[in-house]
PDB file of C-alpha atoms in Angstrom:
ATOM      1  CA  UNK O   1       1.375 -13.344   8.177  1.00 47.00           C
ATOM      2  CA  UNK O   2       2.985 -16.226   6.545  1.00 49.00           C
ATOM      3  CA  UNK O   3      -0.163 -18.274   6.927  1.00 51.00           C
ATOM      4  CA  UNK O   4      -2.385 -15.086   5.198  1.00 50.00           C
ATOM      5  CA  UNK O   5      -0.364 -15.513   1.974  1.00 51.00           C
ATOM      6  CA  UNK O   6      -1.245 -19.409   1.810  1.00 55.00           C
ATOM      7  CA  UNK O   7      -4.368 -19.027   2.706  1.00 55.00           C
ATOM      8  CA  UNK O   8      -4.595 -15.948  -0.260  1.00 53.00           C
ATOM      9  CA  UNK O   9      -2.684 -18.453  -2.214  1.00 54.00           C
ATOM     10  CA  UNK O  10      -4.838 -20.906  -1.973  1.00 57.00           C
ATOM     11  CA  UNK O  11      -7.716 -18.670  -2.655  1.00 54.00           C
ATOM     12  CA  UNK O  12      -6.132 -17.684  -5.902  1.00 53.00           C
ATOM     13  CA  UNK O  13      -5.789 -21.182  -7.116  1.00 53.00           C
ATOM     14  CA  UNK O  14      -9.364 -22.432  -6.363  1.00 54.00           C
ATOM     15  CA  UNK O  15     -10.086 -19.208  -8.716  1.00 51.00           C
ATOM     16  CA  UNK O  16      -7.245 -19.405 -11.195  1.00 49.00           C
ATOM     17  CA  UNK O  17      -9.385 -17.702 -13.767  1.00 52.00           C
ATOM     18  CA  UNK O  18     -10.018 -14.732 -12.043  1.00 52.00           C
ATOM     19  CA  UNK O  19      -5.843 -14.327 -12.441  1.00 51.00           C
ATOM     20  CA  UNK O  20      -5.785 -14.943 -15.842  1.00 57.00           C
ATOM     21  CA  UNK O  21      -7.615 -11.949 -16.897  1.00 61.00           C
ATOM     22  CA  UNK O  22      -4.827  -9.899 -18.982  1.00 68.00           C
ATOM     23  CA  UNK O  23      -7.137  -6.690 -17.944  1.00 71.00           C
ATOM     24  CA  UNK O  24      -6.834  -7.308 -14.379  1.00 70.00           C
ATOM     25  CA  UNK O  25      -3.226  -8.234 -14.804  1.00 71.00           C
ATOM     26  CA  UNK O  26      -2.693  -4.864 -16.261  1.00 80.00           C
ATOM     27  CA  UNK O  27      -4.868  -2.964 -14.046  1.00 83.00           C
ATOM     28  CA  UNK O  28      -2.662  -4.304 -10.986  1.00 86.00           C
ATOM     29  CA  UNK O  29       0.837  -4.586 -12.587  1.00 89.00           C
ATOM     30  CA  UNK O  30       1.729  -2.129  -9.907  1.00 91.00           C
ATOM     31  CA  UNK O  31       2.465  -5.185  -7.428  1.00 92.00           C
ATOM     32  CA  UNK O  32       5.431  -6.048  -9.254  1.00 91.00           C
ATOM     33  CA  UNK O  33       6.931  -2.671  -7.793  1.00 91.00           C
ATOM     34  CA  UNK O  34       6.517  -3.180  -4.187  1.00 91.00           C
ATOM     35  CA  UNK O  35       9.494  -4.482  -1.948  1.00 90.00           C
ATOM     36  CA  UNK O  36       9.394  -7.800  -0.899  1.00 92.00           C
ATOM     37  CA  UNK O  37       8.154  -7.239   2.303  1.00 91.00           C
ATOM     38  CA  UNK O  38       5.306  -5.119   1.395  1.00 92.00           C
ATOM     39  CA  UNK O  39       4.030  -7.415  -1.372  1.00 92.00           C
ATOM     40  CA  UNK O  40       3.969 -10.076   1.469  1.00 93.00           C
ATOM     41  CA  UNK O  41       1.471  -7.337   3.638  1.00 93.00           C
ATOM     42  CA  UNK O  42      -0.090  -6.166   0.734  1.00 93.00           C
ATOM     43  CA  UNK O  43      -1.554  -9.882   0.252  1.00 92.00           C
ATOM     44  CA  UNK O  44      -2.651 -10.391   3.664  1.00 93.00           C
ATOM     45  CA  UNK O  45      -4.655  -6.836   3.723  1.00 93.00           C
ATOM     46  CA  UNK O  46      -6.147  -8.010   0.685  1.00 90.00           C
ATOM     47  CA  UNK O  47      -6.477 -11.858   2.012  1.00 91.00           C
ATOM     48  CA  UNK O  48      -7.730  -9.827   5.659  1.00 92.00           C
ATOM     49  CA  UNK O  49     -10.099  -7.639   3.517  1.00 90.00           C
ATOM     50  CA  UNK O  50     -11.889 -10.443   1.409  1.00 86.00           C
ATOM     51  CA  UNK O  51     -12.589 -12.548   3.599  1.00 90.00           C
ATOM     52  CA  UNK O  52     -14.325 -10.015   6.363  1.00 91.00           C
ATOM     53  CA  UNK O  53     -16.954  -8.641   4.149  1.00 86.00           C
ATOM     54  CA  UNK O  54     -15.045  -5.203   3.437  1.00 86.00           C
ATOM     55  CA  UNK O  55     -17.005  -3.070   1.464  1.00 89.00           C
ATOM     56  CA  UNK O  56     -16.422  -2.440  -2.201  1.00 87.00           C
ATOM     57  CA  UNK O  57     -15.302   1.525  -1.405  1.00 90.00           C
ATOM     58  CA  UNK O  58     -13.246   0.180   1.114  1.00 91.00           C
ATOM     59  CA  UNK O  59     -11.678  -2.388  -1.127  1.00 90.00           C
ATOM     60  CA  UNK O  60     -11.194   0.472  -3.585  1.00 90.00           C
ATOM     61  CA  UNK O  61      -9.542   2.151  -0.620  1.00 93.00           C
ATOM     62  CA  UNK O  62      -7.295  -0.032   0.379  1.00 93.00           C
ATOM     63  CA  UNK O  63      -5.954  -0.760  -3.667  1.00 93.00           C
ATOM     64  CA  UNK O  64      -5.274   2.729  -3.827  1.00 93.00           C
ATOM     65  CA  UNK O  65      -3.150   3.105  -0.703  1.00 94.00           C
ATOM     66  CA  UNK O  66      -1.008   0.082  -1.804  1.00 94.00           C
ATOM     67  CA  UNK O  67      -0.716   1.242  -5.436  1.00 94.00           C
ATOM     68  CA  UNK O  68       0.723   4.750  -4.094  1.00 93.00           C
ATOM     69  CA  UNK O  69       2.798   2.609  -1.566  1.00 92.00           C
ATOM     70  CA  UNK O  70       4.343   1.120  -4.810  1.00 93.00           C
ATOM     71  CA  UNK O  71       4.699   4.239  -6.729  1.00 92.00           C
ATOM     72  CA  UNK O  72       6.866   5.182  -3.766  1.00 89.00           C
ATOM     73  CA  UNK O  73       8.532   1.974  -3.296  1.00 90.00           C
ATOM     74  CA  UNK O  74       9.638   2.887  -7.097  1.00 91.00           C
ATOM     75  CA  UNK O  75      10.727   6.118  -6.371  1.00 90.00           C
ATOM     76  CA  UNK O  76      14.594   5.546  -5.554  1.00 87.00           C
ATOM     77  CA  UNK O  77      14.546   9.863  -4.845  1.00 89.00           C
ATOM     78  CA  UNK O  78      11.368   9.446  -2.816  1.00 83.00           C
ATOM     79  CA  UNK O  79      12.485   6.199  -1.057  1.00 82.00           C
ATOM     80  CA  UNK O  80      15.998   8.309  -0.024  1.00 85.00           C
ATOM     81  CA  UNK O  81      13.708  11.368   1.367  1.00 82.00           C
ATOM     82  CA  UNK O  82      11.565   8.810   3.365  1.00 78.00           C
ATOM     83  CA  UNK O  83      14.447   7.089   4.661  1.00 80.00           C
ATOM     84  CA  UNK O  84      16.531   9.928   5.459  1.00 81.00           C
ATOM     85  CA  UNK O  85      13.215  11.828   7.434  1.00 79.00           C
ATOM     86  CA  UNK O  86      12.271   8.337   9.007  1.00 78.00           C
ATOM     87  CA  UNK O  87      12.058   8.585  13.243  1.00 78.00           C
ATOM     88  CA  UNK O  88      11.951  12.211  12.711  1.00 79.00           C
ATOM     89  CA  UNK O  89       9.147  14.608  14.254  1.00 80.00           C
ATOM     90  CA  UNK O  90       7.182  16.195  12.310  1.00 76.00           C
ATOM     91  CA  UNK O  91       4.412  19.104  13.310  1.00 78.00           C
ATOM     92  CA  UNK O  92       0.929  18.484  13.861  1.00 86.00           C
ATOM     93  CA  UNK O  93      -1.607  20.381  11.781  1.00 88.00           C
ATOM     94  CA  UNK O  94      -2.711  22.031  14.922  1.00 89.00           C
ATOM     95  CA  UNK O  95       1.077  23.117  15.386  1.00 87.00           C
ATOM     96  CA  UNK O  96       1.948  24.118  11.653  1.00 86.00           C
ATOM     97  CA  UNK O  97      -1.286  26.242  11.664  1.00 90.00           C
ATOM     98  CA  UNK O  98       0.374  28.081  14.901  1.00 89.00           C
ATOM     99  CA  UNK O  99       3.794  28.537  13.315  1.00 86.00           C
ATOM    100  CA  UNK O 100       1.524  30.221   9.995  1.00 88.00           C
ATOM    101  CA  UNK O 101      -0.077  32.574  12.453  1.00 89.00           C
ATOM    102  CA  UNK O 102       3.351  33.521  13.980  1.00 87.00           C
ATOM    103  CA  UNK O 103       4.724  33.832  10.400  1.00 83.00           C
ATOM    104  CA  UNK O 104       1.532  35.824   8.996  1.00 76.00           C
TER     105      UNK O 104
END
């Protein structure tokens, strides 16, 4: 993974331009709010999606999985439910649909 974010890194400097944009610095100032960790994963999806010919919807995709990954990661009342419900097992559709028949 380590070797994604030089290679992205890299990338970003032979294109330093492309980062100077203030609009695109505004329209993904939602980085800034993701952990460590996930800004170091978030760059290698990105680096991963580039460079294998991912489609534009698919690029749009992806974007808007991270973004909502930081609006949670920003979240210290969402964080503490995801934490607290983390290894735990939760239904299937297929058995929440039977428990709404039982219920009905």
């Amino acid at each position: 993974m380590e070797g994604d974010r030089r290679d992205f890194d890299d990338a970003a400097r032979s294109h330093p331009r492309a980062f100077e944009d203030d609009e695109i610095a505004e329209e993904f100032s939602w980085i800034e709010m993701l952990s460590p960790r996930s800004t170091r994963c978030f760059y290698g999806e990105v680096y991963a999606a580039a460079t294998s010919g991912m489609s534009g919807a698919e690029l749009d995709q992806l974007l808007g999985e991270w973004k909502a990954t930081a609006e949670l990661e920003a979240s210290p009342k969402i964080m503490e439910q995801i934490e607290r419900n983390r290894g735990r097992r939760f239904l299937t559709e297929e058995e929440w649909r039977a428990v709404q028949r039982r219920t009905a």
